[in-house]
Tab-separated table of C-alpha atoms in Angstrom:
chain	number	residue	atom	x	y	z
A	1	UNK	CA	129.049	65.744	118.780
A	2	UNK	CA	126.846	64.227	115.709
A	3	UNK	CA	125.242	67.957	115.973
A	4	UNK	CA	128.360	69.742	115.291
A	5	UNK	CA	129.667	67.296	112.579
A	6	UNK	CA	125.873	68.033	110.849
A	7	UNK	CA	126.949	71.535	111.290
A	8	UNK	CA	130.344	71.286	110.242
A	9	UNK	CA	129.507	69.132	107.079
A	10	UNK	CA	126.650	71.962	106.187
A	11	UNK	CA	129.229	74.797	106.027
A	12	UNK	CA	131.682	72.459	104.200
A	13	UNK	CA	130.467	70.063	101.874
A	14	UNK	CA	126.796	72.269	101.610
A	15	UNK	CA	128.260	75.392	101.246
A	16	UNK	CA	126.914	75.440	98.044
A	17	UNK	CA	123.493	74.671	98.867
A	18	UNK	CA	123.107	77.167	102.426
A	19	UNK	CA	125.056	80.539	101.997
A	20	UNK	CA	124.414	81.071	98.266
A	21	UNK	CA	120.643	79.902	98.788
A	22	UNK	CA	120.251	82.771	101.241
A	23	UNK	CA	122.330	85.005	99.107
A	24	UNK	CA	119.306	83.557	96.501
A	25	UNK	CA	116.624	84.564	98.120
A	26	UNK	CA	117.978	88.084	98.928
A	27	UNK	CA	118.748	88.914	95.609
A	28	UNK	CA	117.293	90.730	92.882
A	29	UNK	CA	114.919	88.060	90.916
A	30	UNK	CA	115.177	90.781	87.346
A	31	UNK	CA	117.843	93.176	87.576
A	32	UNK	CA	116.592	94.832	84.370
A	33	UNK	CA	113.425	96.003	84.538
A	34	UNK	CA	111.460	97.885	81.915
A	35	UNK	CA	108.972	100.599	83.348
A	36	UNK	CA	106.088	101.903	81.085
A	37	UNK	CA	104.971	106.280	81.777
A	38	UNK	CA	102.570	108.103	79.558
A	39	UNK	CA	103.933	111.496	79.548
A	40	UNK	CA	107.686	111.272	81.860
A	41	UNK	CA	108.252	115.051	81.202
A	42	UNK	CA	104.967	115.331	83.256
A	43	UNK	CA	105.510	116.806	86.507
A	44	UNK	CA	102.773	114.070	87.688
A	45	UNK	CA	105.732	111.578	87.170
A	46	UNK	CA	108.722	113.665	88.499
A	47	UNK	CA	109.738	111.478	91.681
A	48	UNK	CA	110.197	108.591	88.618
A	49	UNK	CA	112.427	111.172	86.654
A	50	UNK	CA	114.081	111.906	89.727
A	51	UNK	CA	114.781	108.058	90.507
A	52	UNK	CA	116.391	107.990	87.568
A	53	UNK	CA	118.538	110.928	87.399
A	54	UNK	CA	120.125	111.040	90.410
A	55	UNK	CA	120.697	107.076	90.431
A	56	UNK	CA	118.478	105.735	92.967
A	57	UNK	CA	117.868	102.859	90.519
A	58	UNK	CA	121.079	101.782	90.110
A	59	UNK	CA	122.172	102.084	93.825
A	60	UNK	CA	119.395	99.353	94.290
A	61	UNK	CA	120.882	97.003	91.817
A	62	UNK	CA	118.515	97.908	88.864
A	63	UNK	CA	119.129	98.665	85.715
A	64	UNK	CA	115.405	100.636	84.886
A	65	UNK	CA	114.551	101.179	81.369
A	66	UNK	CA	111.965	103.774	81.073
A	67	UNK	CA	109.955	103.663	78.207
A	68	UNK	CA	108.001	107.007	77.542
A	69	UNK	CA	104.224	106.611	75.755
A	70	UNK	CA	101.509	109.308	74.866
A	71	UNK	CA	99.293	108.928	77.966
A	72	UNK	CA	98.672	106.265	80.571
A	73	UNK	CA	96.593	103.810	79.118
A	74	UNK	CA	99.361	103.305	76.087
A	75	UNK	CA	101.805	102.707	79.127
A	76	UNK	CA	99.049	99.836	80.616
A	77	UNK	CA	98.479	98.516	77.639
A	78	UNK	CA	102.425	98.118	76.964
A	79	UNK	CA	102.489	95.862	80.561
A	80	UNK	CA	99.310	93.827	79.430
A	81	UNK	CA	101.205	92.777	76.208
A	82	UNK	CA	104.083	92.208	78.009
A	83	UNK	CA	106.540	94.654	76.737
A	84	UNK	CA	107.585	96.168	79.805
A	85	UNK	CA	107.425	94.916	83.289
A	86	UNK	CA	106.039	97.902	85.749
A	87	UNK	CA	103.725	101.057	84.807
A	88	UNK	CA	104.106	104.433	86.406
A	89	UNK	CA	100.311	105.487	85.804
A	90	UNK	CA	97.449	106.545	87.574
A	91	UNK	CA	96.364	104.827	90.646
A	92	UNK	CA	92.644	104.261	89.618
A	93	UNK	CA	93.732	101.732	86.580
A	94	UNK	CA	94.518	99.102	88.931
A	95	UNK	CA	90.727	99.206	90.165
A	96	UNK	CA	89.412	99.470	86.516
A	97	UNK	CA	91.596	96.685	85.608
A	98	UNK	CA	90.765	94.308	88.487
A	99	UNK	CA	86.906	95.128	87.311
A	100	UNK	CA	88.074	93.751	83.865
A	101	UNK	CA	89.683	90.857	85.496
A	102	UNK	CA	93.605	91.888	85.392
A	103	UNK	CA	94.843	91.940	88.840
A	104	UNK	CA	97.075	95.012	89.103
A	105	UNK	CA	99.027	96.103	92.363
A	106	UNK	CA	100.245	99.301	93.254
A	107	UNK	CA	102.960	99.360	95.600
A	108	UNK	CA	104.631	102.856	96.227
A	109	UNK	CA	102.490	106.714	95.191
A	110	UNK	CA	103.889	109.252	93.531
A	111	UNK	CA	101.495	111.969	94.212
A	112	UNK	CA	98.734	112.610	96.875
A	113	UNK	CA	96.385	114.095	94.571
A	114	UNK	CA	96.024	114.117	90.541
A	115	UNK	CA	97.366	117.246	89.764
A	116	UNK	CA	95.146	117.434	86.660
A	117	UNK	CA	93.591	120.532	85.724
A	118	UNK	CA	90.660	121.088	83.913
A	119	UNK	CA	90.810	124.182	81.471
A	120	UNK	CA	88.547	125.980	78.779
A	121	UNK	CA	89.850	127.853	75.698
A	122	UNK	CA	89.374	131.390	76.113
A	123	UNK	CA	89.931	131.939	72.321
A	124	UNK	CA	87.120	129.236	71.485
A	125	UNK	CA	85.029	130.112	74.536
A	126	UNK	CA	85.181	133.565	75.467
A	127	UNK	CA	81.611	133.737	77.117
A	128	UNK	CA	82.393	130.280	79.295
A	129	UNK	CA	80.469	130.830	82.778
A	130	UNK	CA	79.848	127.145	83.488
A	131	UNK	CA	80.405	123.190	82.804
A	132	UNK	CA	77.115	123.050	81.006
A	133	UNK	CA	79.024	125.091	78.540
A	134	UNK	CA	81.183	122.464	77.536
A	135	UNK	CA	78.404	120.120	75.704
A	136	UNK	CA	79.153	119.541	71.960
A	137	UNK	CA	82.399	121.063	72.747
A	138	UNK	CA	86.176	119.256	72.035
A	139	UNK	CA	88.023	118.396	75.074
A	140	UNK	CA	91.507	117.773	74.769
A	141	UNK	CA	93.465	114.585	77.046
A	142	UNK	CA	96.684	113.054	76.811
A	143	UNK	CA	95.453	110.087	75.780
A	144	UNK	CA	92.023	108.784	75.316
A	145	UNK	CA	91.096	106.374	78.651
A	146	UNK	CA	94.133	108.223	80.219
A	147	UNK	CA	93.695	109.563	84.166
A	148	UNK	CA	93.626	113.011	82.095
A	149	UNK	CA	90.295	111.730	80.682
A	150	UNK	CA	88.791	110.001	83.364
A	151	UNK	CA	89.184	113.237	85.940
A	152	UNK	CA	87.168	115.137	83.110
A	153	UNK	CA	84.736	112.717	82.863
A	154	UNK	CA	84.094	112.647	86.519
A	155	UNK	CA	83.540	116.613	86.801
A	156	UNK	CA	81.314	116.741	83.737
A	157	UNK	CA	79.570	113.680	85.698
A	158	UNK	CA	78.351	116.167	87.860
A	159	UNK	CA	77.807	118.813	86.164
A	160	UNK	CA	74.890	116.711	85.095
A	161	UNK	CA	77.221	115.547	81.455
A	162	UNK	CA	77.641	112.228	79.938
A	163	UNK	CA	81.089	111.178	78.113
A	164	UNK	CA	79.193	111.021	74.825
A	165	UNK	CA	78.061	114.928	75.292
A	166	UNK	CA	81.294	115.955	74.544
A	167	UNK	CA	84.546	114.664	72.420
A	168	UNK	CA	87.972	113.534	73.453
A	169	UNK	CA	90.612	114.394	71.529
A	170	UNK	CA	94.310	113.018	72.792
A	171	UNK	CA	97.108	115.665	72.590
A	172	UNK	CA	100.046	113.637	74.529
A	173	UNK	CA	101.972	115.493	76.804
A	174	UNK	CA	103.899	117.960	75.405
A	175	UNK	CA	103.979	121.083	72.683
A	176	UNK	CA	101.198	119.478	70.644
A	177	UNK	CA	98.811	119.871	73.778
A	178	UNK	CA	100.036	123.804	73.824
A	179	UNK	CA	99.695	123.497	70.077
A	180	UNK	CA	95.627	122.792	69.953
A	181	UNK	CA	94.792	124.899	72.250
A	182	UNK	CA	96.202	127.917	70.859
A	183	UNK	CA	95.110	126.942	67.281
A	184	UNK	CA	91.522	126.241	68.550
A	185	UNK	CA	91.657	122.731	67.660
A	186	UNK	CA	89.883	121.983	71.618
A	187	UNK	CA	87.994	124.049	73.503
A	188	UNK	CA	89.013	122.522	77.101
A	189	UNK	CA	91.725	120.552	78.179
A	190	UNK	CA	92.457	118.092	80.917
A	191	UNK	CA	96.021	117.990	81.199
A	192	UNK	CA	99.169	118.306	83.884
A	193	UNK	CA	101.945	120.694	84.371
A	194	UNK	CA	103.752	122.321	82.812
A	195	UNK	CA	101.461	122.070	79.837
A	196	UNK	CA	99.123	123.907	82.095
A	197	UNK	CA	101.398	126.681	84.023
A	198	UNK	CA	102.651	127.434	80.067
A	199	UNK	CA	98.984	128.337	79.094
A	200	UNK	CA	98.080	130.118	82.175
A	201	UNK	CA	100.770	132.469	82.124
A	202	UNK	CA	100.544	133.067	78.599
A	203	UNK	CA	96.595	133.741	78.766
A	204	UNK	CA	95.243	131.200	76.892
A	205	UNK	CA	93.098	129.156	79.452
A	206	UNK	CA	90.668	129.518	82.278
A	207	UNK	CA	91.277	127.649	84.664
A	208	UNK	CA	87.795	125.657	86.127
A	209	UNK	CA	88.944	122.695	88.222
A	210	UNK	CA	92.368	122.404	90.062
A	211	UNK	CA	93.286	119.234	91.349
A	212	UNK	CA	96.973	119.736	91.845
A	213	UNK	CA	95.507	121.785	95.204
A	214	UNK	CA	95.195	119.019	97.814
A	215	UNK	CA	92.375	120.759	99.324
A	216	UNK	CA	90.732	120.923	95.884
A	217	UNK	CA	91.142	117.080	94.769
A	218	UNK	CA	89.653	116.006	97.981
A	219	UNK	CA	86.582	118.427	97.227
A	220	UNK	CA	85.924	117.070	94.025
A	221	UNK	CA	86.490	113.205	94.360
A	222	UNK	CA	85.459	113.554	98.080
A	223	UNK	CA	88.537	111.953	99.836
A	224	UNK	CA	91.816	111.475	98.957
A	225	UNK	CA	92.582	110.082	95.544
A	226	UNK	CA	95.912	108.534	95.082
A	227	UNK	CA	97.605	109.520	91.681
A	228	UNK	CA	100.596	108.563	90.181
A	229	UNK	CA	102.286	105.220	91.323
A	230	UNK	CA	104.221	102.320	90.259
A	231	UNK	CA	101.723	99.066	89.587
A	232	UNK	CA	102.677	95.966	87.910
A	233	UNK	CA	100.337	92.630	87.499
A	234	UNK	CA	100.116	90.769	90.391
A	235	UNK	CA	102.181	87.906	89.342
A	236	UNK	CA	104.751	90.345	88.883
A	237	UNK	CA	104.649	91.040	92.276
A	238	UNK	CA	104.536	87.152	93.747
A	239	UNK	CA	107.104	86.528	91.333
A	240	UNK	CA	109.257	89.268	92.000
A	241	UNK	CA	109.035	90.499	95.725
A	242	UNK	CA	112.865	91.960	95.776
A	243	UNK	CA	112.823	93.376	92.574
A	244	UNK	CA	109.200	95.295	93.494
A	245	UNK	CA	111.584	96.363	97.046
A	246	UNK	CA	114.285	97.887	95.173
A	247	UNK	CA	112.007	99.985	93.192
A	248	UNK	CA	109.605	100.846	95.935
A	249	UNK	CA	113.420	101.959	97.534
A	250	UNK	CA	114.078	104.307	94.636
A	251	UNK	CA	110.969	106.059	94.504
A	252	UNK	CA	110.682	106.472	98.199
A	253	UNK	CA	114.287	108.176	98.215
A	254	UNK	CA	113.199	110.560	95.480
A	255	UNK	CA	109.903	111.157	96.962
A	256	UNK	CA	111.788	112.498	100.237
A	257	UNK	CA	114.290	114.217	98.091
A	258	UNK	CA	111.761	116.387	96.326
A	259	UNK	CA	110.468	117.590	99.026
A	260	UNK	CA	113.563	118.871	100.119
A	261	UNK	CA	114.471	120.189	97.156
A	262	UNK	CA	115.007	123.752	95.913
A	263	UNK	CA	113.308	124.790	92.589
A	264	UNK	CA	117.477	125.134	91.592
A	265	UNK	CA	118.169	121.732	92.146
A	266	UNK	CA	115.222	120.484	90.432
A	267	UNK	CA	116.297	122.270	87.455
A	268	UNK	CA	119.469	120.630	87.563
A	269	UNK	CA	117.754	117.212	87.913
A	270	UNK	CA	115.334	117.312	84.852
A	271	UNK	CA	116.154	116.791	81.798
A	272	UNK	CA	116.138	119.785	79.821
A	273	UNK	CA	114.051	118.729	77.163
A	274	UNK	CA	110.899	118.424	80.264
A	275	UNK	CA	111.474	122.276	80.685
A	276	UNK	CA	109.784	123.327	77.474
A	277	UNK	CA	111.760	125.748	76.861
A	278	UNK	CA	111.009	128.268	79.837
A	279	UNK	CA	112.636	127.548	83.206
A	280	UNK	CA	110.878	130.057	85.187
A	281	UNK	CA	107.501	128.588	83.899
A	282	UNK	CA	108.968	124.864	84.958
A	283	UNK	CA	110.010	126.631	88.209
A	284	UNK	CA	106.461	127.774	89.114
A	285	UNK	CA	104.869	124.781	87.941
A	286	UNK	CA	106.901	122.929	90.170
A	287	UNK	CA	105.925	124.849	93.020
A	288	UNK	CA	102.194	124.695	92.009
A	289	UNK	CA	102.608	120.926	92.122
A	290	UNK	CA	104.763	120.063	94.622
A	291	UNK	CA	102.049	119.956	97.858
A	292	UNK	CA	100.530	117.190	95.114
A	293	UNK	CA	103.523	115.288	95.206
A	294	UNK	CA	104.151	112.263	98.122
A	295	UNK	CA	106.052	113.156	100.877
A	296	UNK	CA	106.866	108.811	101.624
A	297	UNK	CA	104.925	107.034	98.816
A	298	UNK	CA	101.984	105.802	101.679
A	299	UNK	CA	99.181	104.810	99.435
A	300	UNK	CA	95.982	106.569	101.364
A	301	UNK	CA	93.610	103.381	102.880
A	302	UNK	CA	90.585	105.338	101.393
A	303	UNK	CA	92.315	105.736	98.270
A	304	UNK	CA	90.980	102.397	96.349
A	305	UNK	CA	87.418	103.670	97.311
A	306	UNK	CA	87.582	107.278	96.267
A	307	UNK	CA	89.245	105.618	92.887
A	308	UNK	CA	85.968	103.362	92.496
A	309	UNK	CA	83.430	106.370	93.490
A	310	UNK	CA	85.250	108.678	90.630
A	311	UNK	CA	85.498	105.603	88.130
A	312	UNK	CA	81.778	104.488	89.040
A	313	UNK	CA	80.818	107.871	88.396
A	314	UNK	CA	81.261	107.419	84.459
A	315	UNK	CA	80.606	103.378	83.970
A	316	UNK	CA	77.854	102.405	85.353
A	317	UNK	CA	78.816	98.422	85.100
A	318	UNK	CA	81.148	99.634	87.847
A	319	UNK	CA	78.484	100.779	90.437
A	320	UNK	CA	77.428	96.820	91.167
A	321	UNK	CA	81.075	95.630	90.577
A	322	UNK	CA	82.653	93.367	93.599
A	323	UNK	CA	86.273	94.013	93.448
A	324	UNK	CA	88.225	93.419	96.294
A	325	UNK	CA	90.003	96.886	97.127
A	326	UNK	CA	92.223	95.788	99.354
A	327	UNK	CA	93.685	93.471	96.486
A	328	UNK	CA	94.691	96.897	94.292
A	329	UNK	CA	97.634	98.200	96.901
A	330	UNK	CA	100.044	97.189	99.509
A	331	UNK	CA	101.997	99.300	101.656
A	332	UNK	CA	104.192	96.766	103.132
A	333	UNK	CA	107.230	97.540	100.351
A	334	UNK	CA	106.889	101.282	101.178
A	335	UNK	CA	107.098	100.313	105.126
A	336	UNK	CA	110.266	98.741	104.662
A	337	UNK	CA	111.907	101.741	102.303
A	338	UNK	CA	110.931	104.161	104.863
A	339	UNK	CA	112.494	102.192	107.373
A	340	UNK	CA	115.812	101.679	105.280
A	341	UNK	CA	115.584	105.108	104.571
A	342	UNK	CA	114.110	107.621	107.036
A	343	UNK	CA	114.923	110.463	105.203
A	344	UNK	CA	115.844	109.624	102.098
């Protein structure tokens, strides 16, 4: 009898404090959320343009701002200052930034493989025949420190080529990249589709190292080396497990959905400022890129290491570093989309 008045009073007079609490804990800690890209038109990114468009955000309760910058370390550095809350980057900056002491988390992938393609000038370097070539030379990146620049330090690593044998020149993302090359302002360029699909048709590049071919990345970083990705701090993450759910639920859902998808509804998706002005060359970049792409945002358990081989390979302070690799991922959010959502 005293149980069920305890009960009874609970449900009455502590309504208050036991249904809403649960309700509490359930919810969303920060509905609006402000995530930081460096290049969104970039096919590397799509599954977050694809979140977006088709409302996967919303349907979990977010309101997602995304805030576009030139390359990905402008979109890190925007989460360090605090001006947005999430980046969609590059896997490998949340092991560069735990060596730097900024815990970072990445908790759903984008794409299985960089997609970055390394490209020489055939206007400013007719005669190329190897990597060697490329010393003195201009390299153009999104961004300086971007994953654009770090993938073309790592092959020049071994071709036997330091970072300070050649010069990096950001181009963001867009028609400025296109821009240099075919003015000769770089003689390479490390860059994503379409930028890349848009010079290859037209003639204007040669292509020397293909990482949006899984087969390829794995080659060259030797194992699998996660690429884009959400990441936040990791107080973020403590602070705001159900928020970090509802976005690892959106991406998730889009990752399925592209994989799916028909270049035709893809076009419909993207905005058509990402298309550059050529469908058909958005079309087969797509399709160059889409065996890149996650098929359930899994972050690879050999990923963190491949990250710190390729990352090691151009800073030497990194080669003795003791980071804790487990520390720079979790899977657990994706587990729980792909069980909400088994297929998408």
């Amino acid at each position: 009898m005293k149980r069920r008045t305890l009960l009874a009073a609970g449900l009455a007079g502590g309504a208050t404090l036991g249904l809403p609490a649960l309700v509490r804990a359930q919810a969303i800690e920060k509905p609006k959320v402000t995530i930081a890209v460096g290049g969104k038109n970039l096919l590397y990114y799509l599954p977050l343009t694809v979140a977006e468009s088709l409302g996967y955000f919303k349907d979990e309760g977010l309101e997602a701002q995304v805030v576009d910058f030139a390359g990905g370390s402008q979109a890190l550095r925007a989460v360090v200052g605090g001006s947005a809350d999430v980046v969609s980057g590059a896997f490998e900056h949340t092991v560069n930034m735990q060596a730097k002491g900024q815990r970072m988390r990445a908790f759903v992938l984008q794409g299985r493989a960089p997609q970055i393609v390394l490209a020489v000038n055939k206007r400013t370097m007719p005669n190329f025949k190897s990597l060697a070539d490329l010393k003195g030379r201009k390299i153009g990146v999104t961004a300086p420190g971007s994953s654009t620049n770090i993938m073309a330090n790592f092959v020049l690593a071994k071709a036997g080529l330091k970072p300070t044998d050649v010069s990096f020149i950001g181009v963001g993302a867009t028609n400025a990249a296109i821009a240099a090359i075919r003015q000769g302002q770089i003689d390479a360029l490390s860059h994503l589709d379409p930028v890349i699909t848009i010079l290859e048709r037209a003639g204007d590049i040669q292509i020397v190292t293909d990482t949006r071919i899984v087969a390829e990345a794995d080659r060259v970083f030797g194992g699998p080396m996660p690429a884009a990705c959400l990441y936040a701090p990791q107080t973020f993450v403590d602070r705001h497990p159900n928020t970090v759910q509802a976005l690892t639920n959106a991406i998730v859902r889009a990752d399925k959905w592209i994989q799916r998808a028909g270049p035709g509804e893809i076009i419909k998706v993207v905005p058509e400022g990402f298309l550059l002005g050529d469908r058909a060359v958005y079309i087969d970049a797509f399709l160059k890129s889409k065996g890149a792409l996650s098929p359930d945002g899994m972050i690879p358990e050999q990923g963190p290491a491949t990250a710190l081989r390729a990352l090691a390979s151009v800073d030497q302070s990194l080669k003795d570093a003791k980071l804790d690799l487990a520390a720079v991922y979790t899977n657990e959010f994706v587990k729980k989309a792909n069980a909400k959502y088994p297929k998408g």
